[in-house]
CSV table of C-alpha atoms and ligand atoms in Angstrom, one decimal:
chain,number,residue,atom,x,y,z
A,1,UNK,CA,45.8,46.1,21.0
A,2,UNK,CA,47.2,46.7,17.6
A,3,UNK,CA,46.0,50.3,17.2
A,4,UNK,CA,48.6,52.9,16.3
A,5,UNK,CA,49.6,55.4,18.9
A,6,UNK,CA,48.2,58.3,16.8
A,7,UNK,CA,44.7,56.8,16.9
A,8,UNK,CA,44.9,56.3,20.7
A,9,UNK,CA,46.0,60.0,21.1
A,10,UNK,CA,43.0,61.0,18.9
A,11,UNK,CA,40.5,59.0,21.0
A,12,UNK,CA,41.8,60.4,24.3
A,13,UNK,CA,41.6,64.0,22.9
A,14,UNK,CA,38.1,63.4,21.5
A,15,UNK,CA,36.5,61.6,24.4
A,16,UNK,CA,38.6,62.5,27.4
A,17,UNK,CA,40.2,60.1,29.9
A,18,UNK,CA,39.9,57.7,31.7
A,19,UNK,CA,38.7,56.0,28.5
A,20,UNK,CA,38.3,52.4,27.5
A,21,UNK,CA,39.1,51.8,23.8
A,22,UNK,CA,38.4,48.6,21.9
A,23,UNK,CA,39.6,47.4,18.5
A,24,UNK,CA,36.8,45.7,16.6
A,25,UNK,CA,39.4,43.8,14.6
A,26,UNK,CA,40.9,42.2,17.7
A,27,UNK,CA,37.4,41.1,18.9
A,28,UNK,CA,36.7,39.5,15.5
A,29,UNK,CA,40.1,37.9,15.5
A,30,UNK,CA,39.6,36.4,19.0
A,31,UNK,CA,36.2,34.9,17.9
A,32,UNK,CA,37.8,33.5,14.8
A,33,UNK,CA,40.4,31.8,16.9
A,34,UNK,CA,37.7,30.3,19.1
A,35,UNK,CA,35.7,29.1,16.1
A,36,UNK,CA,38.9,27.7,14.4
A,37,UNK,CA,39.8,25.7,17.6
A,38,UNK,CA,36.3,24.6,18.7
A,39,UNK,CA,34.7,24.0,15.3
A,40,UNK,CA,31.1,23.1,15.6
A,41,UNK,CA,30.8,24.0,19.3
A,42,UNK,CA,28.1,26.5,20.3
A,43,UNK,CA,29.6,29.7,21.7
A,44,UNK,CA,28.0,31.6,24.6
A,45,UNK,CA,29.8,34.8,25.5
A,46,UNK,CA,30.0,35.2,29.3
A,47,UNK,CA,28.9,38.8,29.1
A,48,UNK,CA,30.2,39.6,32.7
A,49,UNK,CA,33.5,40.1,31.0
A,50,UNK,CA,32.2,43.1,29.1
A,51,UNK,CA,28.5,43.7,28.6
A,52,UNK,CA,28.7,46.8,26.4
A,53,UNK,CA,25.7,46.7,24.1
A,54,UNK,CA,27.8,47.5,21.0
A,55,UNK,CA,30.1,44.5,21.7
A,56,UNK,CA,27.1,42.3,22.4
A,57,UNK,CA,25.4,43.2,19.2
A,58,UNK,CA,28.6,42.6,17.2
A,59,UNK,CA,28.9,39.1,18.8
A,60,UNK,CA,25.2,38.3,18.4
A,61,UNK,CA,25.4,39.3,14.7
A,62,UNK,CA,28.2,36.7,14.4
A,63,UNK,CA,25.9,34.0,15.8
A,64,UNK,CA,27.2,34.0,19.4
A,65,UNK,CA,24.8,33.4,22.3
A,66,UNK,CA,25.2,34.7,25.9
A,67,UNK,CA,25.8,33.3,29.3
A,68,UNK,CA,24.0,35.5,31.9
A,69,UNK,CA,24.2,35.6,35.6
A,70,UNK,CA,21.8,38.3,36.7
A,71,UNK,CA,18.5,39.7,35.9
A,72,UNK,CA,20.3,42.7,34.5
A,73,UNK,CA,22.4,40.6,32.2
A,74,UNK,CA,19.3,38.7,31.0
A,75,UNK,CA,17.7,42.0,30.3
A,76,UNK,CA,20.7,43.1,28.2
A,77,UNK,CA,20.6,39.8,26.3
A,78,UNK,CA,16.9,40.3,25.5
A,79,UNK,CA,17.6,43.9,24.6
A,80,UNK,CA,20.1,42.9,21.9
A,81,UNK,CA,17.7,40.2,20.6
A,82,UNK,CA,19.0,37.0,22.2
A,83,UNK,CA,16.6,34.3,23.4
A,84,UNK,CA,15.9,30.6,23.3
A,85,UNK,CA,19.0,28.6,22.4
A,86,UNK,CA,21.1,31.7,22.4
A,87,UNK,CA,20.8,32.1,26.1
A,88,UNK,CA,22.2,30.4,29.2
A,89,UNK,CA,21.3,31.4,32.7
A,90,UNK,CA,23.8,30.6,35.4
A,91,UNK,CA,24.6,31.5,39.0
A,92,UNK,CA,24.8,29.9,42.5
A,93,UNK,CA,21.8,31.9,43.9
A,94,UNK,CA,19.4,32.7,41.2
A,95,UNK,CA,16.4,34.9,42.1
A,96,UNK,CA,12.7,34.1,41.3
A,97,UNK,CA,12.9,37.0,38.8
A,98,UNK,CA,15.8,35.3,37.0
A,99,UNK,CA,14.0,31.9,36.8
A,100,UNK,CA,10.9,33.6,35.4
A,101,UNK,CA,12.8,35.7,32.8
A,102,UNK,CA,14.8,32.6,31.8
A,103,UNK,CA,11.6,30.5,31.3
A,104,UNK,CA,9.9,33.3,29.4
A,105,UNK,CA,12.8,33.6,27.0
A,106,UNK,CA,13.3,29.9,26.5
A,107,UNK,CA,16.8,29.9,28.0
A,108,UNK,CA,18.7,26.9,29.3
A,109,UNK,CA,19.2,27.1,33.0
A,110,UNK,CA,22.3,25.8,34.7
A,111,UNK,CA,21.4,24.0,37.9
A,112,UNK,CA,24.0,24.7,40.6
A,113,UNK,CA,22.6,22.7,43.5
A,114,UNK,CA,20.1,19.9,44.1
A,115,UNK,CA,17.5,22.2,45.6
A,116,UNK,CA,17.1,24.1,42.3
A,117,UNK,CA,15.2,21.1,40.8
A,118,UNK,CA,12.2,22.2,42.8
A,119,UNK,CA,12.6,25.9,41.9
A,120,UNK,CA,12.7,25.7,38.1
A,121,UNK,CA,9.7,26.8,36.1
A,122,UNK,CA,7.8,23.8,34.6
A,123,UNK,CA,9.5,22.0,31.7
A,124,UNK,CA,12.7,24.0,31.9
A,125,UNK,CA,15.7,23.2,29.8
A,126,UNK,CA,18.6,22.6,32.2
A,127,UNK,CA,22.2,21.6,32.5
A,128,UNK,CA,23.7,20.4,35.8
A,129,UNK,CA,26.9,22.1,36.9
A,130,UNK,CA,29.4,19.7,38.3
A,131,UNK,CA,32.4,20.7,40.4
A,132,UNK,CA,35.3,18.3,39.7
A,133,UNK,CA,37.0,19.2,42.9
A,134,UNK,CA,40.5,20.0,41.6
A,135,UNK,CA,43.3,22.3,42.5
A,136,UNK,CA,43.1,25.1,39.8
A,137,UNK,CA,46.2,27.1,38.8
A,138,UNK,CA,44.8,30.6,39.2
A,139,UNK,CA,44.2,33.3,41.9
A,140,UNK,CA,42.1,31.9,44.7
A,141,UNK,CA,39.3,34.3,44.0
A,142,UNK,CA,39.1,32.9,40.4
A,143,UNK,CA,39.1,29.2,41.1
A,144,UNK,CA,35.6,27.7,40.8
A,145,UNK,CA,36.4,24.0,40.4
A,146,UNK,CA,38.1,23.5,43.7
A,147,UNK,CA,36.4,21.3,46.3
A,148,UNK,CA,36.1,24.3,48.6
A,149,UNK,CA,34.5,26.6,46.1
A,150,UNK,CA,30.7,27.3,46.2
A,151,UNK,CA,29.9,26.2,42.7
A,152,UNK,CA,28.2,23.2,41.3
A,153,UNK,CA,27.2,19.8,42.7
A,154,UNK,CA,29.7,17.1,43.5
A,155,UNK,CA,30.7,14.4,41.0
A,156,UNK,CA,28.7,11.9,43.1
A,157,UNK,CA,25.6,14.1,43.2
A,158,UNK,CA,25.5,15.0,39.5
A,159,UNK,CA,23.8,11.8,38.1
A,160,UNK,CA,21.1,12.0,40.8
A,161,UNK,CA,20.4,15.6,40.0
A,162,UNK,CA,20.1,14.8,36.3
A,163,UNK,CA,17.6,12.0,37.2
A,164,UNK,CA,15.7,14.2,39.5
A,165,UNK,CA,15.3,16.9,36.8
A,166,UNK,CA,13.9,14.3,34.4
A,167,UNK,CA,11.6,12.9,37.0
A,168,UNK,CA,10.3,16.4,37.6
A,169,UNK,CA,9.5,16.9,33.9
A,170,UNK,CA,12.4,19.1,33.0
A,171,UNK,CA,14.5,18.7,29.9
A,172,UNK,CA,17.8,17.7,31.5
A,173,UNK,CA,20.1,18.4,28.5
A,174,UNK,CA,23.5,17.6,30.0
A,175,UNK,CA,26.4,18.6,32.2
A,176,UNK,CA,28.3,21.9,32.7
A,177,UNK,CA,31.8,22.3,34.1
A,178,UNK,CA,33.7,25.6,34.6
A,179,UNK,CA,36.7,25.4,36.8
A,180,UNK,CA,37.7,29.0,37.0
A,181,UNK,CA,39.1,32.0,35.2
A,182,UNK,CA,42.5,33.1,34.0
A,183,UNK,CA,43.7,29.5,34.3
A,184,UNK,CA,47.5,29.2,33.7
A,185,UNK,CA,47.8,25.4,33.1
A,186,UNK,CA,46.0,23.8,30.2
A,187,UNK,CA,46.4,20.5,32.1
A,188,UNK,CA,43.8,21.8,34.6
A,189,UNK,CA,41.2,21.6,31.9
A,190,UNK,CA,42.1,18.1,30.7
A,191,UNK,CA,41.9,16.9,34.3
A,192,UNK,CA,38.5,18.5,34.9
A,193,UNK,CA,37.1,17.2,31.6
A,194,UNK,CA,38.4,13.7,32.3
A,195,UNK,CA,36.7,13.6,35.7
A,196,UNK,CA,33.4,14.7,34.2
A,197,UNK,CA,33.8,12.1,31.4
A,198,UNK,CA,34.0,9.4,34.1
A,199,UNK,CA,30.3,10.0,34.9
A,200,UNK,CA,29.3,8.5,31.5
A,201,UNK,CA,28.4,5.0,32.8
A,202,UNK,CA,26.0,6.6,35.3
A,203,UNK,CA,24.5,9.3,33.1
A,204,UNK,CA,24.4,7.6,29.7
A,205,UNK,CA,24.6,9.7,26.6
A,206,UNK,CA,23.7,13.4,26.9
A,207,UNK,CA,22.6,16.1,24.5
A,208,UNK,CA,25.1,18.7,25.7
A,209,UNK,CA,28.4,19.0,27.4
A,210,UNK,CA,29.2,22.7,28.4
A,211,UNK,CA,32.8,23.2,29.3
A,212,UNK,CA,32.5,26.8,30.3
A,213,UNK,CA,35.4,29.3,29.7
A,214,UNK,CA,38.3,30.3,31.8
A,215,UNK,CA,41.0,30.5,29.1
A,216,UNK,CA,43.8,32.9,29.7
A,217,UNK,CA,44.6,35.3,26.9
A,218,UNK,CA,47.6,33.3,25.7
A,219,UNK,CA,45.9,29.9,26.3
A,220,UNK,CA,46.6,26.9,24.0
A,221,UNK,CA,43.1,26.9,22.5
A,222,UNK,CA,43.6,24.0,20.1
A,223,UNK,CA,44.9,21.9,23.0
A,224,UNK,CA,42.0,22.8,25.3
A,225,UNK,CA,39.5,22.2,22.4
A,226,UNK,CA,40.9,18.8,21.7
A,227,UNK,CA,40.3,17.7,25.3
A,228,UNK,CA,36.9,19.3,25.4
A,229,UNK,CA,35.9,17.5,22.1
A,230,UNK,CA,37.1,14.2,23.4
A,231,UNK,CA,35.0,14.6,26.6
A,232,UNK,CA,31.9,15.6,24.6
A,233,UNK,CA,32.4,12.6,22.4
A,234,UNK,CA,32.3,10.3,25.4
A,235,UNK,CA,28.7,11.4,26.0
A,236,UNK,CA,27.8,11.6,22.3
A,237,UNK,CA,27.1,15.3,23.2
A,238,UNK,CA,27.2,18.6,21.4
A,239,UNK,CA,30.0,20.8,22.8
A,240,UNK,CA,29.1,24.2,24.3
A,241,UNK,CA,31.7,26.8,25.5
A,242,UNK,CA,31.4,30.0,27.5
A,243,UNK,CA,34.4,32.2,26.9
A,244,UNK,CA,34.5,35.6,28.5
A,245,UNK,CA,38.0,37.0,28.9
A,246,UNK,CA,39.4,35.3,25.8
A,247,UNK,CA,37.0,37.1,23.5
A,248,UNK,CA,37.4,40.6,24.7
A,249,UNK,CA,40.6,41.1,26.9
A,250,UNK,CA,43.0,41.9,24.1
A,251,UNK,CA,40.6,44.1,22.2
A,252,UNK,CA,40.5,46.6,25.1
A,253,UNK,CA,42.9,49.2,26.5
A,254,UNK,CA,42.4,51.7,29.3
A,255,UNK,CA,43.8,55.1,28.4
A,256,UNK,CA,44.7,57.3,31.4
A,257,UNK,CA,46.5,60.6,31.7
A,258,UNK,CA,49.4,61.4,33.9
A,259,UNK,CA,48.3,63.8,36.6
A,260,UNK,CA,51.8,64.2,38.1
A,261,UNK,CA,54.6,62.5,39.9
A,262,UNK,CA,55.8,62.1,43.5
A,263,UNK,CA,59.2,60.8,44.8
A,264,UNK,CA,59.0,59.7,48.4
A,265,UNK,CA,61.3,56.7,48.6
A,266,UNK,CA,59.2,55.1,45.8
A,267,UNK,CA,58.4,56.8,42.5
A,268,UNK,CA,54.7,57.3,42.1
A,269,UNK,CA,53.2,58.2,38.7
A,270,UNK,CA,49.8,59.5,39.5
A,271,UNK,CA,47.1,58.9,36.9
A,272,UNK,CA,43.5,59.9,36.4
A,273,UNK,CA,42.4,56.2,36.4
A,274,UNK,CA,42.7,53.8,39.3
A,275,UNK,CA,40.8,51.1,41.1
A,276,UNK,CA,37.4,52.6,40.2
A,277,UNK,CA,38.2,52.1,36.5
A,278,UNK,CA,40.3,49.0,36.7
A,279,UNK,CA,40.0,46.9,39.9
A,280,UNK,CA,41.9,43.8,38.8
A,281,UNK,CA,45.4,44.8,39.9
A,282,UNK,CA,44.0,45.6,43.4
A,283,UNK,CA,41.6,42.6,43.6
A,284,UNK,CA,43.7,39.9,42.1
A,285,UNK,CA,47.2,41.3,41.9
A,286,UNK,CA,46.7,41.3,38.1
A,287,UNK,CA,49.5,42.6,35.9
A,288,UNK,CA,48.4,44.6,32.9
A,289,UNK,CA,51.0,45.7,30.4
A,290,UNK,CA,51.6,49.5,30.7
A,291,UNK,CA,52.9,51.5,27.8
A,292,UNK,CA,53.9,55.1,27.7
A,293,UNK,CA,52.4,56.9,24.7
A,294,UNK,CA,54.6,60.0,25.0
A,295,UNK,CA,57.8,60.7,23.1
A,296,UNK,CA,60.6,60.5,25.6
A,297,UNK,CA,62.4,63.8,25.5
A,298,UNK,CA,65.2,62.3,27.7
A,299,UNK,CA,65.8,58.7,26.6
A,300,UNK,CA,68.4,58.3,29.3
A,301,UNK,CA,65.7,58.4,31.9
A,302,UNK,CA,64.1,55.3,30.4
A,303,UNK,CA,65.4,53.1,33.2
A,304,UNK,CA,63.3,54.7,36.0
A,305,UNK,CA,60.7,52.5,37.7
A,306,UNK,CA,57.3,53.7,38.8
A,307,UNK,CA,54.3,52.6,40.8
A,308,UNK,CA,51.3,53.7,38.7
A,309,UNK,CA,48.8,55.0,41.3
A,310,UNK,CA,45.2,56.2,40.9
A,311,UNK,CA,43.3,59.1,42.5
A,312,UNK,CA,41.4,57.1,45.2
A,313,UNK,CA,42.1,57.6,48.9
A,314,UNK,CA,43.2,54.0,49.3
A,315,UNK,CA,46.8,52.8,49.5
A,316,UNK,CA,45.9,49.7,47.4
A,317,UNK,CA,44.8,51.9,44.5
A,318,UNK,CA,47.6,51.0,42.2
A,319,UNK,CA,47.3,50.1,38.5
A,320,UNK,CA,50.9,48.7,38.3
A,321,UNK,CA,54.0,48.3,40.4
A,322,UNK,CA,57.6,48.9,39.5
A,323,UNK,CA,57.1,49.5,35.8
A,324,UNK,CA,59.9,50.9,33.7
A,325,UNK,CA,58.8,54.1,31.9
A,326,UNK,CA,60.4,57.1,30.3
A,327,UNK,CA,60.2,60.4,32.1
A,328,UNK,CA,56.6,61.4,32.4
A,329,UNK,CA,54.9,64.8,32.3
A,330,UNK,CA,51.4,65.9,33.4
A,331,UNK,CA,49.0,65.3,30.6
A,332,UNK,CA,51.0,62.4,29.1
A,333,UNK,CA,49.0,59.4,28.1
A,334,UNK,CA,49.4,55.8,29.4
A,335,UNK,CA,47.9,52.7,27.8
A,336,UNK,CA,47.0,49.8,30.1
A,337,UNK,CA,46.5,46.8,27.9
A,338,UNK,CA,44.6,43.5,28.0
A,339,UNK,CA,41.9,45.5,29.8
A,340,UNK,CA,38.9,44.6,27.6
A,341,UNK,CA,37.7,41.9,30.0
A,342,UNK,CA,36.5,42.7,33.5
A,343,UNK,CA,37.8,46.3,33.2
A,344,UNK,CA,34.8,48.5,32.3
A,345,UNK,CA,32.4,45.8,33.6
A,346,UNK,CA,34.0,45.9,37.1
A,347,UNK,CA,34.4,49.7,37.2
A,348,UNK,CA,32.5,51.5,39.9
A,349,UNK,CA,31.2,54.8,40.9
A,350,UNK,CA,32.9,54.7,44.3
A,351,UNK,CA,33.9,58.2,45.4
A,352,UNK,CA,31.1,59.4,43.2
A,353,UNK,CA,33.4,59.0,40.2
A,354,UNK,CA,31.7,58.7,36.9
A,355,UNK,CA,32.5,55.4,35.2
A,356,UNK,CA,34.7,55.8,32.1
A,357,UNK,CA,33.6,56.4,28.6
A,358,UNK,CA,34.1,53.6,26.0
A,359,UNK,CA,35.0,53.9,22.4
A,360,UNK,CA,35.3,51.4,19.6
A,361,UNK,CA,37.8,51.6,16.6
A,362,UNK,CA,35.8,50.1,13.7
A,363,UNK,CA,38.8,50.1,11.3
A,364,UNK,CA,38.3,53.6,10.0
A,365,UNK,CA,37.0,55.7,12.8
A,366,UNK,CA,36.2,56.0,16.5
A,367,UNK,CA,32.7,55.4,17.7
A,368,UNK,CA,31.6,56.4,21.2
A,369,UNK,CA,29.9,53.3,22.6
A,370,UNK,CA,29.4,54.5,26.2
A,371,UNK,CA,29.4,58.1,27.2
A,372,UNK,CA,30.8,59.2,30.6
A,373,UNK,CA,28.2,59.3,33.3
A,374,UNK,CA,27.4,62.7,34.8
A,375,UNK,CA,27.5,63.1,38.7
A,376,UNK,CA,23.7,63.9,38.5
A,377,UNK,CA,23.1,60.4,37.0
A,378,UNK,CA,25.0,58.9,39.9
A,379,UNK,CA,22.7,60.3,42.5
A,380,UNK,CA,19.5,60.4,40.5
A,381,UNK,CA,18.2,57.1,42.2
A,382,UNK,CA,18.5,58.8,45.6
A,383,UNK,CA,16.3,61.7,44.7
A,384,UNK,CA,13.1,60.0,45.6
A,385,UNK,CA,11.4,62.6,47.9
B,401,LIG,N1,31.3,30.6,32.6
B,401,LIG,C1,31.1,30.7,33.9
B,401,LIG,C2,30.1,29.8,34.5
B,401,LIG,C3,31.8,31.7,34.6
B,401,LIG,O1,31.5,31.8,35.9
B,401,LIG,C4,32.7,32.5,34.0
B,401,LIG,C5,33.4,33.6,34.7
B,401,LIG,C6,32.9,32.4,32.6
B,401,LIG,C7,32.1,31.4,31.9
B,401,LIG,C8,33.8,33.2,31.8
B,401,LIG,O2,35.1,33.0,32.3
B,401,LIG,P1,36.4,33.6,31.5
B,401,LIG,O3,36.4,32.9,30.1
B,401,LIG,O4,36.1,35.1,31.3
B,401,LIG,O5,37.5,33.3,32.3
B,401,LIG,N2,36.5,39.2,37.6
B,401,LIG,C9,37.5,38.2,37.3
B,401,LIG,C10,36.9,37.1,36.5
B,401,LIG,C11,35.7,36.4,37.1
B,401,LIG,C12,35.1,35.3,36.2
B,401,LIG,C13,33.8,34.8,36.8
B,401,LIG,N3,33.2,33.8,36.0
B,401,LIG,C14,38.7,38.9,36.7
B,401,LIG,O6,38.7,40.1,36.5
B,401,LIG,O7,39.6,38.2,36.3
């Protein structure tokens, strides 16, 4: 996030904390980098990373389609005007409602298991997801291309599933491979694409090769794109990509205020945001850069180390461990960076906490793009008597 500190202080004062803030320029820049690297590839944003309607509309206006994995995400895509070739429907256990919505909107469905051939609506457009069975350099929860993961069909099964789709009257457009998320080694992608390309003698040419997403924020995009293009060329296919994190992570920052401190062997800096606002540190051991937005009145204290802890009654409710910060005071503001992806989208109302508000910096002003929920909204669905 490139926004000046003064603007962040303004947003927190105007909308309260915890608050997710996004920089539209960063979002645009990330999309420009994807386009520069992948050229003619068709881009489907994996909206699970951040489904805020304002961000979706901005991406849609730039010609980006969406990858959806639930009826709710499909409804969001439809709500912002995406259908047909701007829509991919994915998931290992799709519901009847999801198939029907996909068919009605003319989406391409990603087949994740052989049984799905018999479940698709007539004359569906389909890709077959193949699992290349590789070790993937990421957190175990985020690896989807490992032999033990639940996703896709095996390399051996994929050509048969393509044939079965055609035999059943579907438009089997090609193959899909997505090996995981926040992948550290670019070599994992090349290995996966190479394994898929080896299927060419059995599949013949294909209309589409979809290589998914999974790129870390600092990934070597041109390198990954080169390998992806080469694999698509083997099939004479158009390249499709599904970035989630890469497009939105750096655009987003979580702003949280210091509630107080506690020194009990460890130094705890208690904040008004925690696992309910940003689950990634607790769930994946993710490390998000933490910046103090206060003026340090005693620069000599800058060496102190803090565990940044949230308000939940759970010991794992930490946003960061052992970070070096200047002396904090209640009310001071902290910025937790690289939080635009899987931050707000994985926030929860656990403990009947209202999910955070979200605001977008459009280059000249702040726009509120999601207001904070009220407690009444959180229990409204229970008032059914
Ligand atoms: N395509 C498929 C088929 C996916 O399953 C995913 C992510 C993506 C694309 C986008 O992946 P990305 O480019 O964002 O890495 N909650 C986790 C991430 C889970 C990703 C699930 N699938 C986190 O906070 O890191």
